[in-house]
Coordinates of C-alpha atoms in Angstrom, one line a residue:
M43 CA 0.0 0.0 0.0
S44 CA 1.2 3.5 -0.6
Q45 CA 2.9 5.3 2.2
P46 CA 1.3 8.6 3.4
K47 CA 3.7 11.5 3.5
P48 CA 4.8 12.2 7.1
T49 CA 4.1 15.6 8.6
A50 CA 7.4 17.6 8.8
T51 CA 8.3 19.1 12.1
P52 CA 9.9 22.6 11.7
E53 CA 13.1 23.3 13.4
P54 CA 13.1 25.9 16.1
A55 CA 14.5 29.1 14.7
S56 CA 16.8 29.5 17.7
V57 CA 18.8 26.3 16.9
E58 CA 21.4 26.4 14.2
P59 CA 21.8 23.1 12.2
S60 CA 24.8 21.1 13.4
R61 CA 27.7 20.6 11.1
I62 CA 27.5 17.1 9.6
R63 CA 30.4 15.2 7.9
E64 CA 30.5 11.9 6.2
G65 CA 31.9 10.0 9.1
L66 CA 32.6 6.2 9.1
P67 CA 30.4 3.1 8.8
F68 CA 32.1 1.6 11.8
P69 CA 31.8 1.1 14.7
L70 CA 28.1 0.9 14.7
G71 CA 26.2 3.1 17.2
A72 CA 27.2 6.5 18.6
T73 CA 31.0 6.7 19.2
W74 CA 32.8 9.6 21.0
D75 CA 36.4 10.0 19.7
G76 CA 37.4 12.9 21.9
L77 CA 36.5 15.5 19.2
G78 CA 33.0 14.6 18.1
V79 CA 30.6 11.7 17.7
N80 CA 30.3 9.3 14.8
F81 CA 26.8 7.9 14.2
A82 CA 26.3 4.6 12.2
L83 CA 23.1 2.6 11.8
F84 CA 22.5 -0.6 9.8
S85 CA 19.5 -0.8 7.5
A86 CA 19.4 -2.8 4.2
N87 CA 16.0 -1.5 3.1
A88 CA 15.7 2.1 4.3
T89 CA 15.8 5.0 1.9
K90 CA 16.8 7.7 4.4
V91 CA 17.9 8.0 8.1
E92 CA 17.4 11.1 10.2
L93 CA 19.4 11.6 13.4
C94 CA 17.2 13.4 15.9
L95 CA 18.9 15.5 18.6
F96 CA 17.1 16.4 21.9
D97 CA 17.8 18.7 24.8
A98 CA 19.3 17.4 28.0
S99 CA 15.9 16.3 29.4
G100 CA 15.1 14.3 26.3
E101 CA 11.7 16.0 26.1
H102 CA 12.3 18.5 23.3
E103 CA 13.5 17.6 19.8
L104 CA 15.9 20.3 18.7
E105 CA 17.0 19.1 15.3
R106 CA 16.7 16.5 12.6
I107 CA 19.8 15.8 10.5
E108 CA 19.9 13.4 7.6
L109 CA 22.9 11.0 7.8
P110 CA 24.8 11.9 4.6
E111 CA 26.5 8.6 3.7
Y112 CA 25.6 5.0 3.0
T113 CA 28.3 2.4 2.9
D114 CA 27.6 -1.4 2.7
E115 CA 24.1 -1.0 4.1
I116 CA 25.3 1.4 6.9
F117 CA 24.0 4.9 7.2
H118 CA 26.6 7.1 8.9
G119 CA 27.6 10.7 9.7
Y120 CA 29.9 12.6 12.0
L121 CA 29.0 15.5 14.3
P122 CA 32.1 17.5 15.4
D123 CA 29.9 19.5 17.8
A124 CA 28.4 16.5 19.6
H125 CA 29.7 15.3 23.0
P126 CA 29.0 12.7 25.7
G127 CA 25.6 13.4 27.2
Q128 CA 24.1 14.1 23.8
I129 CA 20.5 12.7 23.7
Y130 CA 19.4 11.3 20.4
G131 CA 17.2 8.9 18.5
Y132 CA 16.5 8.0 14.8
R133 CA 13.7 8.3 12.3
V134 CA 14.0 5.9 9.4
H135 CA 12.3 6.3 6.1
G136 CA 11.4 3.5 3.7
P137 CA 8.4 1.6 2.3
Y138 CA 5.5 0.7 4.6
E139 CA 4.6 -2.7 3.1
P140 CA 3.8 -5.1 5.9
Q141 CA 3.0 -7.9 3.4
N142 CA 6.6 -7.7 2.2
G143 CA 8.0 -7.4 5.7
H144 CA 8.6 -3.6 5.6
R145 CA 7.3 -1.4 8.4
F146 CA 9.1 1.9 8.0
N147 CA 7.4 4.9 9.6
P148 CA 9.4 8.1 10.2
N149 CA 6.8 9.4 12.5
K150 CA 8.1 6.9 15.1
L151 CA 11.3 7.8 17.0
L152 CA 13.5 4.7 17.2
I153 CA 16.1 3.5 19.8
D154 CA 19.5 2.8 18.4
P155 CA 20.2 -1.0 18.8
Y156 CA 23.8 0.0 19.7
A157 CA 22.8 2.6 22.3
K158 CA 25.0 2.4 25.4
Q159 CA 22.6 4.2 27.7
L160 CA 18.9 5.1 27.7
V161 CA 17.2 8.0 29.4
G162 CA 13.6 8.2 30.3
E163 CA 11.0 5.4 30.4
L164 CA 8.6 4.1 27.8
R165 CA 5.1 5.5 28.4
W166 CA 2.5 3.5 26.6
S167 CA 0.5 5.4 24.0
E168 CA -1.3 4.6 20.8
A169 CA 1.3 6.8 19.1
L170 CA 4.0 4.1 19.7
F171 CA 2.4 1.9 17.1
G172 CA 3.3 2.1 13.4
Y173 CA -0.3 1.4 12.5
T174 CA -3.5 3.1 13.7
I175 CA -5.1 1.1 16.5
G176 CA -8.8 0.5 15.8
H177 CA -8.4 1.1 12.0
P178 CA -10.4 -1.4 9.9
D179 CA -7.1 -2.4 8.1
G180 CA -5.4 -3.2 11.4
D181 CA -1.6 -3.3 11.2
L182 CA -1.8 -2.6 7.5
S183 CA -2.9 1.0 8.2
F184 CA -0.3 3.8 8.7
D185 CA -0.2 6.0 11.8
E186 CA 1.1 9.6 11.5
R187 CA 1.4 10.5 15.2
D188 CA 4.8 11.4 16.6
S189 CA 6.0 8.8 19.2
A190 CA 8.9 10.8 20.5
P191 CA 7.3 12.0 23.7
F192 CA 6.7 8.4 24.8
V193 CA 9.9 6.6 23.8
P194 CA 13.2 6.3 25.9
K195 CA 16.0 8.3 24.2
C196 CA 19.6 7.2 23.6
K197 CA 22.5 8.9 25.3
V198 CA 26.1 9.2 24.0
I199 CA 28.5 8.0 26.7
D200 CA 32.2 8.6 27.5
P201 CA 33.5 5.0 28.0
A202 CA 36.6 6.1 29.9
Y203 CA 37.0 4.3 33.2
T204 CA 40.1 3.4 35.4
W205 CA 39.9 -0.3 36.2
G206 CA 43.0 -0.3 38.4
R207 CA 43.9 -3.8 39.5
D208 CA 40.7 -5.5 38.4
Q209 CA 41.1 -8.9 36.8
R210 CA 38.9 -11.9 36.1
V211 CA 38.5 -14.3 38.9
G212 CA 38.8 -17.3 36.6
V213 CA 37.1 -20.0 38.6
P214 CA 37.6 -23.5 37.0
W215 CA 34.4 -25.1 35.7
D216 CA 34.7 -28.0 38.2
R217 CA 34.6 -25.5 41.1
T218 CA 32.0 -23.2 39.8
V219 CA 28.8 -22.7 41.8
F220 CA 26.3 -20.2 40.4
Y221 CA 24.0 -18.1 42.5
E222 CA 21.1 -16.6 40.5
A223 CA 20.2 -13.2 41.7
H224 CA 18.0 -10.2 40.7
V225 CA 19.7 -6.9 40.9
R226 CA 16.7 -5.2 42.5
G227 CA 15.5 -8.1 44.6
I228 CA 18.8 -9.0 46.2
S229 CA 19.4 -5.6 47.8
M230 CA 15.9 -4.1 48.4
R231 CA 15.5 -5.4 51.9
H232 CA 19.1 -5.9 53.1
P233 CA 19.5 -3.7 56.2
A234 CA 23.1 -2.8 55.5
V235 CA 22.4 -1.4 52.0
P236 CA 21.7 2.3 52.1
E237 CA 18.2 3.3 51.0
A238 CA 19.3 5.2 48.0
A239 CA 21.3 2.3 46.7
R240 CA 18.7 -0.4 47.1
G241 CA 17.6 -2.1 43.9
T242 CA 20.6 -0.8 41.9
F243 CA 24.1 -1.9 40.9
A244 CA 25.4 0.3 43.7
G245 CA 23.5 -1.9 46.2
L246 CA 25.5 -4.9 45.1
M247 CA 28.7 -3.2 46.2
N248 CA 27.8 -3.4 49.8
D249 CA 30.5 -5.3 51.8
E250 CA 28.0 -7.0 54.1
L251 CA 25.8 -8.2 51.3
L252 CA 28.9 -9.5 49.4
G253 CA 30.1 -11.2 52.6
H254 CA 26.7 -12.9 52.9
I255 CA 26.9 -14.2 49.3
K256 CA 30.4 -15.4 49.7
G257 CA 29.4 -17.2 52.9
L258 CA 27.0 -19.3 50.9
G259 CA 29.9 -21.0 49.2
V260 CA 29.2 -19.7 45.7
S261 CA 31.8 -18.7 43.2
S262 CA 29.7 -16.8 40.6
I263 CA 26.7 -14.4 40.7
E264 CA 24.4 -14.9 37.7
L265 CA 22.4 -11.7 37.3
L266 CA 18.9 -11.9 35.8
P267 CA 18.5 -9.7 32.7
I268 CA 20.1 -6.3 33.2
H269 CA 19.7 -5.1 29.6
A270 CA 17.2 -2.2 29.2
F271 CA 13.7 -3.7 29.0
V272 CA 10.1 -2.6 28.6
N273 CA 7.3 -2.9 31.1
D274 CA 4.5 -4.8 29.3
Q275 CA 1.4 -2.8 28.7
H276 CA -0.9 -5.5 30.0
L277 CA 1.0 -5.7 33.3
L278 CA 0.8 -1.9 33.8
Q279 CA -3.0 -2.0 33.2
K280 CA -3.2 -4.4 36.1
G281 CA -1.1 -2.2 38.3
L282 CA 2.0 -4.5 37.9
N283 CA 5.5 -4.2 36.6
N284 CA 7.8 -6.5 34.6
Y285 CA 10.0 -7.6 37.5
W286 CA 12.2 -10.2 35.7
G287 CA 13.3 -8.2 32.7
Y288 CA 13.0 -10.8 30.0
N289 CA 11.7 -8.2 27.5
S290 CA 14.9 -6.5 26.2
I291 CA 14.9 -3.6 23.9
A292 CA 18.6 -2.5 24.0
F293 CA 21.4 -5.1 24.2
F294 CA 24.2 -2.6 25.1
A295 CA 22.4 -0.5 27.7
P296 CA 21.8 -1.4 31.3
H297 CA 18.2 -0.9 32.6
P298 CA 18.0 2.8 33.7
R299 CA 16.3 2.0 37.0
Y300 CA 19.3 -0.1 38.0
L301 CA 21.6 2.9 37.9
A302 CA 21.6 4.7 41.3
N303 CA 23.7 7.6 40.0
G304 CA 22.6 7.6 36.4
K305 CA 26.1 6.9 35.2
I306 CA 27.3 3.8 33.2
A307 CA 30.5 3.7 35.4
E308 CA 28.3 2.4 38.2
F309 CA 28.0 -1.0 36.5
K310 CA 31.8 -1.2 36.2
E311 CA 32.3 -0.3 39.8
M312 CA 29.9 -3.1 40.8
V313 CA 31.9 -5.6 38.7
A314 CA 35.2 -4.4 40.3
H315 CA 33.7 -4.9 43.8
L316 CA 32.4 -8.4 43.0
H317 CA 35.8 -9.4 41.5
D318 CA 37.6 -8.0 44.5
A319 CA 35.3 -10.2 46.7
G320 CA 36.4 -13.2 44.5
L321 CA 33.1 -13.5 42.7
E322 CA 32.5 -14.0 39.0
V323 CA 29.8 -11.9 37.2
I324 CA 27.6 -13.8 34.8
L325 CA 24.8 -12.1 32.9
D326 CA 21.5 -13.8 31.9
V327 CA 21.0 -12.5 28.4
V328 CA 17.9 -12.5 26.1
Y329 CA 18.9 -12.3 22.5
N330 CA 16.1 -14.5 21.1
H331 CA 13.5 -11.7 20.8
T332 CA 12.8 -8.1 21.6
A333 CA 10.0 -6.1 23.3
E334 CA 8.4 -5.1 20.0
G335 CA 6.2 -8.2 20.0
N336 CA 4.3 -9.5 17.0
E337 CA 2.7 -7.5 14.1
Q338 CA 0.4 -5.8 16.6
G339 CA 3.2 -4.6 18.8
P340 CA 4.8 -1.2 19.0
T341 CA 7.5 0.3 16.8
L342 CA 10.3 1.1 19.1
S343 CA 13.6 0.1 17.4
M344 CA 14.5 -2.7 15.1
R345 CA 11.0 -3.0 13.6
G346 CA 11.2 0.5 12.3
I347 CA 14.9 0.3 11.3
D348 CA 14.7 -2.8 9.1
N349 CA 12.0 -5.2 10.1
A350 CA 12.7 -7.7 7.3
S351 CA 16.4 -8.0 8.3
Y352 CA 16.1 -8.2 12.1
Y353 CA 13.2 -10.6 12.5
R354 CA 12.3 -14.0 11.2
L355 CA 9.1 -13.6 9.2
M356 CA 6.7 -16.2 7.8
P357 CA 7.9 -17.2 4.3
D358 CA 4.4 -17.2 2.7
D359 CA 3.3 -13.9 4.3
K360 CA 5.9 -11.6 5.7
R361 CA 3.3 -9.6 7.5
Y362 CA 3.5 -12.2 10.3
Y363 CA 6.3 -13.2 12.6
I364 CA 7.8 -16.6 13.4
N365 CA 7.3 -17.0 17.1
D366 CA 9.8 -19.6 18.3
S367 CA 10.3 -17.5 21.5
G368 CA 6.6 -17.5 22.5
T369 CA 6.7 -13.7 22.9
G370 CA 5.6 -12.6 19.5
N371 CA 8.8 -12.3 17.5
T372 CA 12.1 -14.0 17.0
L373 CA 15.4 -12.4 16.1
D374 CA 17.0 -13.7 12.9
L375 CA 20.6 -14.6 13.8
S376 CA 21.1 -16.1 10.4
H377 CA 21.3 -12.6 9.0
P378 CA 25.0 -11.5 9.3
C379 CA 24.2 -8.0 10.6
V380 CA 21.9 -9.3 13.3
L381 CA 24.6 -11.9 14.2
Q382 CA 27.0 -9.0 14.4
L383 CA 24.7 -7.1 16.7
V384 CA 24.5 -9.9 19.2
T385 CA 28.2 -10.8 19.1
D386 CA 29.2 -7.1 19.4
S387 CA 26.9 -6.9 22.4
L388 CA 28.6 -9.9 24.0
R389 CA 32.1 -8.5 23.3
Y390 CA 31.1 -5.2 24.8
W391 CA 30.0 -6.7 28.1
A392 CA 32.9 -9.1 28.3
G393 CA 35.5 -6.6 27.1
E394 CA 34.4 -3.1 28.1
M395 CA 32.4 -4.1 31.2
H396 CA 34.6 -7.1 32.4
V397 CA 31.8 -9.6 32.6
D398 CA 32.9 -13.2 33.2
G399 CA 30.3 -15.1 31.3
F400 CA 26.7 -15.4 29.9
R401 CA 23.7 -17.6 30.3
F402 CA 21.7 -17.6 27.0
D403 CA 17.9 -17.6 27.4
L404 CA 16.3 -20.0 24.9
A405 CA 19.7 -20.8 23.3
T406 CA 18.2 -23.2 20.8
I407 CA 16.8 -20.2 18.9
L408 CA 20.2 -18.7 18.7
G409 CA 21.4 -21.8 16.8
R410 CA 18.4 -22.2 14.5
Y411 CA 18.5 -21.5 10.8
H412 CA 15.3 -21.3 8.8
E413 CA 15.5 -25.0 8.1
G414 CA 16.2 -26.0 11.8
F415 CA 18.7 -26.1 14.6
D416 CA 22.4 -26.6 13.6
E417 CA 25.1 -27.1 16.1
R418 CA 27.4 -25.5 13.6
H419 CA 25.3 -22.3 13.4
S420 CA 27.3 -19.2 12.8
F421 CA 26.5 -17.8 16.2
L422 CA 27.6 -20.9 18.1
V423 CA 30.8 -21.1 16.0
A424 CA 31.5 -17.5 16.6
C425 CA 31.2 -17.9 20.4
R426 CA 33.6 -20.8 20.3
Q427 CA 36.2 -19.2 18.1
D428 CA 36.1 -15.5 19.1
P429 CA 39.3 -14.6 20.9
L430 CA 37.4 -12.9 23.7
L431 CA 34.1 -14.9 24.0
S432 CA 35.9 -18.2 23.9
Q433 CA 37.6 -17.3 27.2
V434 CA 34.5 -16.6 29.2
K435 CA 31.8 -18.9 30.6
L436 CA 29.0 -19.7 28.2
I437 CA 25.9 -21.4 29.4
A438 CA 23.0 -22.5 27.2
E439 CA 19.3 -23.0 28.1
P440 CA 19.0 -25.7 25.4
W441 CA 15.3 -25.6 24.6
D442 CA 12.5 -23.4 23.3
C443 CA 9.0 -23.8 22.0
G444 CA 9.9 -23.8 18.3
P445 CA 10.3 -26.8 16.0
G446 CA 13.1 -29.1 17.2
G447 CA 13.3 -27.0 20.3
Y448 CA 14.7 -29.7 22.6
Q449 CA 18.5 -29.8 22.1
V450 CA 19.9 -31.0 25.4
G451 CA 23.3 -32.7 24.6
N452 CA 23.5 -31.2 21.1
F453 CA 25.4 -28.1 21.9
A454 CA 29.2 -28.3 21.6
P455 CA 31.1 -28.5 24.9
R456 CA 31.9 -24.7 24.9
L457 CA 28.1 -24.1 24.9
G458 CA 26.8 -27.4 26.2
R459 CA 25.8 -26.5 29.7
M460 CA 22.2 -26.0 30.9
E461 CA 21.3 -24.5 34.2
R462 CA 17.7 -24.6 34.9
P463 CA 16.9 -26.8 38.0
L464 CA 14.3 -29.5 37.1
S465 CA 12.0 -31.6 39.2
R466 CA 13.0 -35.3 39.2
H467 CA 9.8 -36.1 37.3
R468 CA 10.6 -33.6 34.6
A469 CA 14.2 -34.7 34.4
R470 CA 13.2 -38.3 33.8
L471 CA 10.9 -37.2 31.0
L472 CA 13.6 -35.1 29.4
E473 CA 16.2 -37.9 29.7
G474 CA 13.9 -40.1 27.8
R475 CA 14.0 -37.7 24.9
R476 CA 17.7 -37.0 25.0
R477 CA 19.6 -37.1 21.7
P478 CA 23.1 -38.5 21.3
A479 CA 25.9 -35.9 21.4
G480 CA 29.3 -36.9 20.0
G481 CA 32.7 -35.9 21.3
L482 CA 34.0 -35.5 24.8
C483 CA 31.3 -33.9 27.0
R484 CA 31.9 -32.0 30.1
T485 CA 28.8 -31.7 32.2
H486 CA 27.4 -32.6 35.7
D487 CA 25.6 -35.6 37.1
R488 CA 22.5 -35.6 39.3
L489 CA 24.6 -34.7 42.4
G490 CA 26.1 -31.7 40.7
R491 CA 29.5 -33.4 40.3
A492 CA 31.7 -32.6 37.3
V493 CA 31.7 -35.5 34.8
Q494 CA 33.9 -36.0 31.7
S495 CA 32.7 -38.7 29.4
P496 CA 32.6 -39.6 25.7
R497 CA 29.0 -40.8 26.2
P498 CA 26.0 -38.6 25.5
A499 CA 25.8 -35.7 28.0
P500 CA 23.2 -36.4 30.7
V501 CA 20.6 -33.8 31.6
R502 CA 22.1 -31.4 34.1
V503 CA 19.8 -31.1 37.1
G504 CA 22.4 -30.1 39.7
Q505 CA 23.0 -26.5 38.6
L506 CA 22.5 -24.1 41.5
H507 CA 20.0 -21.3 41.8
H508 CA 18.9 -19.8 45.1
R509 CA 20.0 -23.0 47.0
P510 CA 23.7 -23.3 46.3
R511 CA 25.6 -26.6 46.4
R512 CA 29.1 -27.6 45.5
L513 CA 29.6 -28.9 42.0
H514 CA 32.1 -31.5 43.3
P515 CA 32.6 -33.6 46.4
A516 CA 34.1 -31.7 49.3

């Protein structure tokens, strides 16, 4: 269907247009080089990308600047007068053809997938949707309302930080004991944590809290999702919030509410404190889907940037999404730029943020091509061969609700560990469906003891969450 012409927003007369140069197509995202900021955004199907600059509060759009260059499907530009603290977002132009997988709508302000920090919270409004809610054509209609007042904005950061003597703890696998924790929940009621720090990364720096965790005999804290996420609309309508965080929208940015001081350095300080206490930091990461949901969901980021590239769509009607995640959409890691997004995110957290490992939610999705799961999937191979990622702990949740979703024992040893505790009844059922896995497996038996065997890997039921136990005999 034809795309209506978006309503132009005039620039305030008091603001002079920023000087824009061609910049570079790498690195992706907004990168401060000490003199200015380079902006780079991938989109294979867009026709134009506008960089939108906001005031410090993120409430007033000051300027729209078209990115001047396009190199290998990357729109890019360089602003010499931009600095850390600059608030921004994108508007992406292109065809609005849901039947062909395209849902471009420049009326919707979009979050940069590579944004390192978000400011503000998502406020639910009908303006967030690319289509007009209630229209007879449903999601085939086109909405012209501006979503900027309701969307979190991106913030350019200065990554400089002095790590001092920080180094990885490096706990051997056979002595690893995970303790699954929620950033907010673990510190909200601890009497020794200051009121202002409760529920934040700063709260996890408290010496008494860390002493309590160490006293449990654990070696590694696995933090439930800390990537910026969205509060589901249906929960808010019931007076509830998304507590767990399995609804990511930005894979490089920590959730704003977890920052007590509003600065990214707080996460790094927390990691340094945990390392100093002898504890590894493991992140539970959700790369299988985003908070944009199905065809009836909002347009917040990737859907409006390049829907047909980022998401797996039904082959016979690209209006609809493949829903292997059970949440409405599924990221397409078979696309090289989406694969790059995820691996760049992992490298950022492992390298820049000094994280010691990752637990992959619904990891089978991450190893699935359109024709099915493949243990040689590009993502799984990249994790095993990457110089940085191959040195950190990688843990797979080896099932999902998609076709061939049960893959216990079929991940290679570097990504062959599962960690969800199971009831004995459930474990027996799963063991009966186990597939053979060749090669030398390193896993754990029912008592949580390390096992090395050329036989098929048994279901791991001894992994520890909330009730820690040793992974080997004392």
